[in-house]
DNA sequence: GCCAACGTTGGC
DNA sequence: GCCAACGTTGGC
């Protein structure tokens, strides 16, 4: 029996890594997550074939830029062992790594960037986890209908 | 286990 | 650059 596909929203600062970088590179390791709840989503719940909305944060305006498909399950994040990396974690060991990351592959860039204002004003998204006040998690689950609503906005002719 | 102090996120 | 909201750390 095939597992039900899950949907996610994953934040990235496009100055660091953008949907265009993903399109160019084809795949990416989602390195640098240093929050346990976000990590747990990757290690415990994300499966190959899941789809993630790529959200550009700290931009004007912020919003959803496209879609990435999860292409490899979570594995230890190499940057935690790299002393030169800003993601280095001295408390992490190779025997017992703290941080993991999934691999994603480019799926699509929306023809229309879906801004945070549009997300907030859409009735079908009023319960969306990522939009709740104070939510700073870089990875959040998205329902299938929320996902489809956002994709429809991103792909709509305007 | 509590909680104050501190650090980070991310919209504005 | 500000700051609300939240997560993490570490002393006790």
PDB file of C-alpha atoms (C1' of nucleotides) in Angstrom:
ATOM      1  CA  UNK A   1       0.000   0.000   0.000  1.00  0.00           C
ATOM      2  CA  UNK A   2       1.321   3.392  -0.939  1.00  0.00           C
ATOM      3  CA  UNK A   3       1.824   5.844   1.893  1.00  0.00           C
ATOM      4  CA  UNK A   4      -0.263   8.962   1.741  1.00  0.00           C
ATOM      5  CA  UNK A   5       1.729  11.872   0.471  1.00  0.00           C
ATOM      6  CA  UNK A   6       2.314  14.682   2.916  1.00  0.00           C
ATOM      7  CA  UNK A   7       2.661  18.393   2.251  1.00  0.00           C
ATOM      8  CA  UNK A   8       4.992  20.896   3.848  1.00  0.00           C
ATOM      9  CA  UNK A   9       6.049  24.508   3.885  1.00  0.00           C
ATOM     10  CA  UNK A  10       9.803  25.082   4.130  1.00  0.00           C
ATOM     11  CA  UNK A  11      11.235  28.536   4.680  1.00  0.00           C
ATOM     12  CA  UNK A  12      14.424  29.783   3.157  1.00  0.00           C
ATOM     13  CA  UNK A  13      16.052  33.158   2.821  1.00  0.00           C
ATOM     14  CA  UNK A  14      16.548  33.536  -0.919  1.00  0.00           C
ATOM     15  CA  UNK A  15      19.793  35.449  -0.343  1.00  0.00           C
ATOM     16  CA  UNK A  16      21.088  32.150   1.018  1.00  0.00           C
ATOM     17  CA  UNK A  17      19.147  29.695  -1.119  1.00  0.00           C
ATOM     18  CA  UNK A  18      16.250  30.452  -3.459  1.00  0.00           C
ATOM     19  CA  UNK A  19      13.872  28.625  -5.758  1.00  0.00           C
ATOM     20  CA  UNK A  20      16.095  29.767  -8.644  1.00  0.00           C
ATOM     21  CA  UNK A  21      19.104  28.156  -6.971  1.00  0.00           C
ATOM     22  CA  UNK A  22      17.103  24.953  -6.632  1.00  0.00           C
ATOM     23  CA  UNK A  23      16.043  25.117 -10.272  1.00  0.00           C
ATOM     24  CA  UNK A  24      19.680  25.541 -11.323  1.00  0.00           C
ATOM     25  CA  UNK A  25      21.044  22.861  -8.972  1.00  0.00           C
ATOM     26  CA  UNK A  26      18.146  20.391  -9.547  1.00  0.00           C
ATOM     27  CA  UNK A  27      18.559  18.962  -6.021  1.00  0.00           C
ATOM     28  CA  UNK A  28      19.618  20.252  -2.635  1.00  0.00           C
ATOM     29  CA  UNK A  29      20.316  19.045   0.860  1.00  0.00           C
ATOM     30  CA  UNK A  30      18.158  21.025   3.282  1.00  0.00           C
ATOM     31  CA  UNK A  31      21.074  21.745   5.588  1.00  0.00           C
ATOM     32  CA  UNK A  32      21.234  24.062   8.548  1.00  0.00           C
ATOM     33  CA  UNK A  33      17.986  23.298  10.363  1.00  0.00           C
ATOM     34  CA  UNK A  34      18.864  23.736  14.046  1.00  0.00           C
ATOM     35  CA  UNK A  35      15.468  23.497  15.650  1.00  0.00           C
ATOM     36  CA  UNK A  36      14.315  20.213  17.129  1.00  0.00           C
ATOM     37  CA  UNK A  37      10.704  20.444  16.071  1.00  0.00           C
ATOM     38  CA  UNK A  38      11.621  21.206  12.478  1.00  0.00           C
ATOM     39  CA  UNK A  39      14.217  18.442  12.553  1.00  0.00           C
ATOM     40  CA  UNK A  40      11.678  15.985  13.901  1.00  0.00           C
ATOM     41  CA  UNK A  41       9.360  16.693  11.010  1.00  0.00           C
ATOM     42  CA  UNK A  42      12.198  15.793   8.644  1.00  0.00           C
ATOM     43  CA  UNK A  43      13.349  12.678  10.492  1.00  0.00           C
ATOM     44  CA  UNK A  44       9.982  11.320  11.603  1.00  0.00           C
ATOM     45  CA  UNK A  45       7.391  12.373   9.090  1.00  0.00           C
ATOM     46  CA  UNK A  46       8.883  13.382   5.777  1.00  0.00           C
ATOM     47  CA  UNK A  47       8.900  10.733   3.107  1.00  0.00           C
ATOM     48  CA  UNK A  48      10.302  10.551  -0.372  1.00  0.00           C
ATOM     49  CA  UNK A  49       7.639  11.910  -2.705  1.00  0.00           C
ATOM     50  CA  UNK A  50       6.238  14.444  -0.240  1.00  0.00           C
ATOM     51  CA  UNK A  51       5.823  17.929  -1.682  1.00  0.00           C
ATOM     52  CA  UNK A  52       7.041  21.120  -0.043  1.00  0.00           C
ATOM     53  CA  UNK A  53       6.119  24.716  -0.749  1.00  0.00           C
ATOM     54  CA  UNK A  54       9.279  26.803  -0.897  1.00  0.00           C
ATOM     55  CA  UNK A  55       8.704  29.968   1.107  1.00  0.00           C
ATOM     56  CA  UNK A  56      10.985  32.962   0.727  1.00  0.00           C
ATOM     57  CA  UNK A  57      11.376  34.769   4.040  1.00  0.00           C
ATOM     58  CA  UNK A  58      12.930  38.126   4.896  1.00  0.00           C
ATOM     59  CA  UNK A  59      12.079  39.425   1.451  1.00  0.00           C
ATOM     60  CA  UNK A  60       9.780  42.223   0.388  1.00  0.00           C
ATOM     61  CA  UNK A  61       7.288  40.793   0.115  1.00  0.00           C
ATOM     62  CA  UNK A  62       7.760  37.348   1.631  1.00  0.00           C
ATOM     63  CA  UNK A  63       5.802  34.472   0.082  1.00  0.00           C
ATOM     64  CA  UNK A  64       5.696  31.108  -1.652  1.00  0.00           C
ATOM     65  CA  UNK A  65       7.864  30.781  -4.735  1.00  0.00           C
ATOM     66  CA  UNK A  66       7.399  27.198  -5.876  1.00  0.00           C
ATOM     67  CA  UNK A  67       7.496  23.502  -5.086  1.00  0.00           C
ATOM     68  CA  UNK A  68      10.187  21.018  -4.110  1.00  0.00           C
ATOM     69  CA  UNK A  69       9.738  17.249  -3.997  1.00  0.00           C
ATOM     70  CA  UNK A  70      11.419  15.305  -1.223  1.00  0.00           C
ATOM     71  CA  UNK A  71      13.878  12.989  -2.949  1.00  0.00           C
ATOM     72  CA  UNK A  72      15.867  11.409  -0.088  1.00  0.00           C
ATOM     73  CA  UNK A  73      14.927  10.646   3.497  1.00  0.00           C
ATOM     74  CA  UNK A  74      16.645  12.447   6.346  1.00  0.00           C
ATOM     75  CA  UNK A  75      20.344  11.695   6.882  1.00  0.00           C
ATOM     76  CA  UNK A  76      22.955  13.318   9.136  1.00  0.00           C
ATOM     77  CA  UNK A  77      23.599  16.951   8.164  1.00  0.00           C
ATOM     78  CA  UNK A  78      27.313  17.155   7.300  1.00  0.00           C
ATOM     79  CA  UNK A  79      27.547  20.837   8.213  1.00  0.00           C
ATOM     80  CA  UNK A  80      27.214  20.044  11.917  1.00  0.00           C
ATOM     81  CA  UNK A  81      30.715  18.443  11.826  1.00  0.00           C
ATOM     82  CA  UNK A  82      32.322  21.215   9.793  1.00  0.00           C
ATOM     83  CA  UNK A  83      34.129  23.668  12.027  1.00  0.00           C
ATOM     84  CA  UNK A  84      34.204  26.201   9.238  1.00  0.00           C
ATOM     85  CA  UNK A  85      30.461  26.079   8.733  1.00  0.00           C
ATOM     86  CA  UNK A  86      28.120  28.529  10.416  1.00  0.00           C
ATOM     87  CA  UNK A  87      26.012  25.463  11.183  1.00  0.00           C
ATOM     88  CA  UNK A  88      28.802  23.694  13.094  1.00  0.00           C
ATOM     89  CA  UNK A  89      27.610  22.143  16.363  1.00  0.00           C
ATOM     90  CA  UNK A  90      30.359  21.232  18.808  1.00  0.00           C
ATOM     91  CA  UNK A  91      27.976  19.057  20.799  1.00  0.00           C
ATOM     92  CA  UNK A  92      27.230  16.807  17.855  1.00  0.00           C
ATOM     93  CA  UNK A  93      29.219  13.629  17.224  1.00  0.00           C
ATOM     94  CA  UNK A  94      29.340  11.286  14.246  1.00  0.00           C
ATOM     95  CA  UNK A  95      28.218   8.455  16.500  1.00  0.00           C
ATOM     96  CA  UNK A  96      25.298  10.489  17.738  1.00  0.00           C
ATOM     97  CA  UNK A  97      24.510  13.306  15.313  1.00  0.00           C
ATOM     98  CA  UNK A  98      21.960  15.842  16.453  1.00  0.00           C
ATOM     99  CA  UNK A  99      20.903  17.226  13.105  1.00  0.00           C
ATOM    100  CA  UNK A 100      19.563  15.614   9.978  1.00  0.00           C
ATOM    101  CA  UNK A 101      18.429  16.888   6.639  1.00  0.00           C
ATOM    102  CA  UNK A 102      16.394  15.626   3.728  1.00  0.00           C
ATOM    103  CA  UNK A 103      17.263  16.008   0.075  1.00  0.00           C
ATOM    104  CA  UNK A 104      14.790  17.767  -2.199  1.00  0.00           C
ATOM    105  CA  UNK A 105      14.551  18.120  -5.951  1.00  0.00           C
ATOM    106  CA  UNK A 106      13.188  20.983  -7.982  1.00  0.00           C
ATOM    107  CA  UNK A 107       9.589  20.519  -8.964  1.00  0.00           C
ATOM    108  CA  UNK A 108       8.380  23.898 -10.180  1.00  0.00           C
ATOM    109  CA  UNK A 109       8.663  27.627  -9.833  1.00  0.00           C
ATOM    110  CA  UNK A 110       5.281  29.333  -9.734  1.00  0.00           C
ATOM    111  CA  UNK A 111       4.410  31.612 -12.595  1.00  0.00           C
ATOM    112  CA  UNK A 112       3.094  33.965  -9.895  1.00  0.00           C
ATOM    113  CA  UNK A 113       4.825  34.439  -6.542  1.00  0.00           C
ATOM    114  CA  UNK A 114       2.168  34.055  -3.821  1.00  0.00           C
ATOM    115  CA  UNK A 115       2.734  36.807  -1.277  1.00  0.00           C
ATOM    116  CA  UNK A 116       2.223  36.538   2.451  1.00  0.00           C
ATOM    117  CA  UNK A 117      -0.590  39.093   2.162  1.00  0.00           C
ATOM    118  CA  UNK A 118      -2.359  36.860  -0.364  1.00  0.00           C
ATOM    119  CA  UNK A 119      -1.942  33.859   1.911  1.00  0.00           C
ATOM    120  CA  UNK A 120      -3.327  35.791   4.873  1.00  0.00           C
ATOM    121  CA  UNK A 121      -6.312  37.097   2.951  1.00  0.00           C
ATOM    122  CA  UNK A 122      -7.357  33.724   1.525  1.00  0.00           C
ATOM    123  CA  UNK A 123     -10.314  32.266   3.475  1.00  0.00           C
ATOM    124  CA  UNK A 124      -9.231  28.679   2.763  1.00  0.00           C
ATOM    125  CA  UNK A 125      -5.897  29.330   4.491  1.00  0.00           C
ATOM    126  CA  UNK A 126      -7.140  30.940   7.666  1.00  0.00           C
ATOM    127  CA  UNK A 127      -6.080  27.989   9.819  1.00  0.00           C
ATOM    128  CA  UNK A 128      -2.730  27.435   8.160  1.00  0.00           C
ATOM    129  CA  UNK A 129      -0.062  26.637  10.742  1.00  0.00           C
ATOM    130  CA  UNK A 130       2.673  28.725   9.175  1.00  0.00           C
ATOM    131  CA  UNK A 131       0.444  31.816   9.311  1.00  0.00           C
ATOM    132  CA  UNK A 132      -0.324  31.637  13.006  1.00  0.00           C
ATOM    133  CA  UNK A 133       0.864  34.519  15.079  1.00  0.00           C
ATOM    134  CA  UNK A 134       4.283  33.964  16.516  1.00  0.00           C
ATOM    135  CA  UNK A 135       5.031  30.885  14.440  1.00  0.00           C
ATOM    136  CA  UNK A 136       8.684  30.925  13.493  1.00  0.00           C
ATOM    137  CA  UNK A 137       9.154  27.264  12.633  1.00  0.00           C
ATOM    138  CA  UNK A 138      11.075  26.884   9.401  1.00  0.00           C
ATOM    139  CA  UNK A 139       9.260  23.666   8.505  1.00  0.00           C
ATOM    140  CA  UNK A 140       5.523  23.199   9.031  1.00  0.00           C
ATOM    141  CA  UNK A 141       2.997  20.677   7.749  1.00  0.00           C
ATOM    142  CA  UNK A 142       0.404  21.926   5.265  1.00  0.00           C
ATOM    143  CA  UNK A 143      -2.906  20.191   4.542  1.00  0.00           C
ATOM    144  CA  UNK A 144      -3.628  18.868   1.075  1.00  0.00           C
ATOM    145  CA  UNK A 145      -6.325  21.477   0.519  1.00  0.00           C
ATOM    146  CA  UNK A 146      -4.063  24.298   1.714  1.00  0.00           C
ATOM    147  CA  UNK A 147      -1.375  23.018  -0.620  1.00  0.00           C
ATOM    148  CA  UNK A 148      -3.762  22.874  -3.560  1.00  0.00           C
ATOM    149  CA  UNK A 149      -5.111  26.336  -2.794  1.00  0.00           C
ATOM    150  CA  UNK A 150      -1.629  27.840  -2.831  1.00  0.00           C
ATOM    151  CA  UNK A 151      -0.583  25.990  -5.983  1.00  0.00           C
ATOM    152  CA  UNK A 152      -3.740  27.244  -7.720  1.00  0.00           C
ATOM    153  CA  UNK A 153      -2.811  30.814  -6.738  1.00  0.00           C
ATOM    154  CA  UNK A 154       0.749  30.359  -7.902  1.00  0.00           C
ATOM    155  CA  UNK A 155      -0.247  28.906 -11.246  1.00  0.00           C
ATOM    156  CA  UNK A 156      -3.281  31.054 -11.966  1.00  0.00           C
ATOM    157  CA  UNK A 157      -3.280  33.303 -15.006  1.00  0.00           C
ATOM    158  CA  UNK A 158      -3.669  36.884 -13.971  1.00  0.00           C
TER     159      UNK A 158
ATOM    160  C1'  DG B   1      12.081  20.925  37.110  1.00  0.00           C
ATOM    161  C1'  DC B   2      11.778  25.963  37.296  1.00  0.00           C
ATOM    162  C1'  DC B   3      12.618  30.100  35.164  1.00  0.00           C
ATOM    163  C1'  DA B   4      15.515  34.273  34.049  1.00  0.00           C
ATOM    164  C1'  DA B   5      18.571  35.531  30.688  1.00  0.00           C
ATOM    165  C1'  DC B   6      19.821  35.257  26.325  1.00  0.00           C
ATOM    166  C1'  DG B   7      19.641  34.238  21.264  1.00  0.00           C
ATOM    167  C1'  DT B   8      17.016  33.796  16.975  1.00  0.00           C
ATOM    168  C1'  DT B   9      13.381  34.423  13.625  1.00  0.00           C
ATOM    169  C1'  DG B  10      11.138  37.116  10.543  1.00  0.00           C
ATOM    170  C1'  DG B  11       7.564  40.661   9.517  1.00  0.00           C
ATOM    171  C1'  DC B  12       7.394  45.323   9.375  1.00  0.00           C
TER     172       DC B  12
ATOM    173  C1'  DG C   1      16.729  48.658  12.884  1.00  0.00           C
ATOM    174  C1'  DC C   2      12.886  47.421  15.920  1.00  0.00           C
ATOM    175  C1'  DC C   3      10.699  44.184  18.516  1.00  0.00           C
ATOM    176  C1'  DA C   4       7.189  40.357  19.540  1.00  0.00           C
ATOM    177  C1'  DA C   5       7.292  35.775  20.071  1.00  0.00           C
ATOM    178  C1'  DC C   6       9.395  31.864  20.780  1.00  0.00           C
ATOM    179  C1'  DG C   7      13.340  28.329  21.692  1.00  0.00           C
ATOM    180  C1'  DT C   8      17.483  27.197  24.305  1.00  0.00           C
ATOM    181  C1'  DT C   9      20.669  27.343  28.047  1.00  0.00           C
ATOM    182  C1'  DG C  10      22.227  26.887  32.492  1.00  0.00           C
ATOM    183  C1'  DG C  11      22.172  28.083  37.496  1.00  0.00           C
ATOM    184  C1'  DC C  12      19.808  26.703  41.290  1.00  0.00           C
TER     185       DC C  12
END
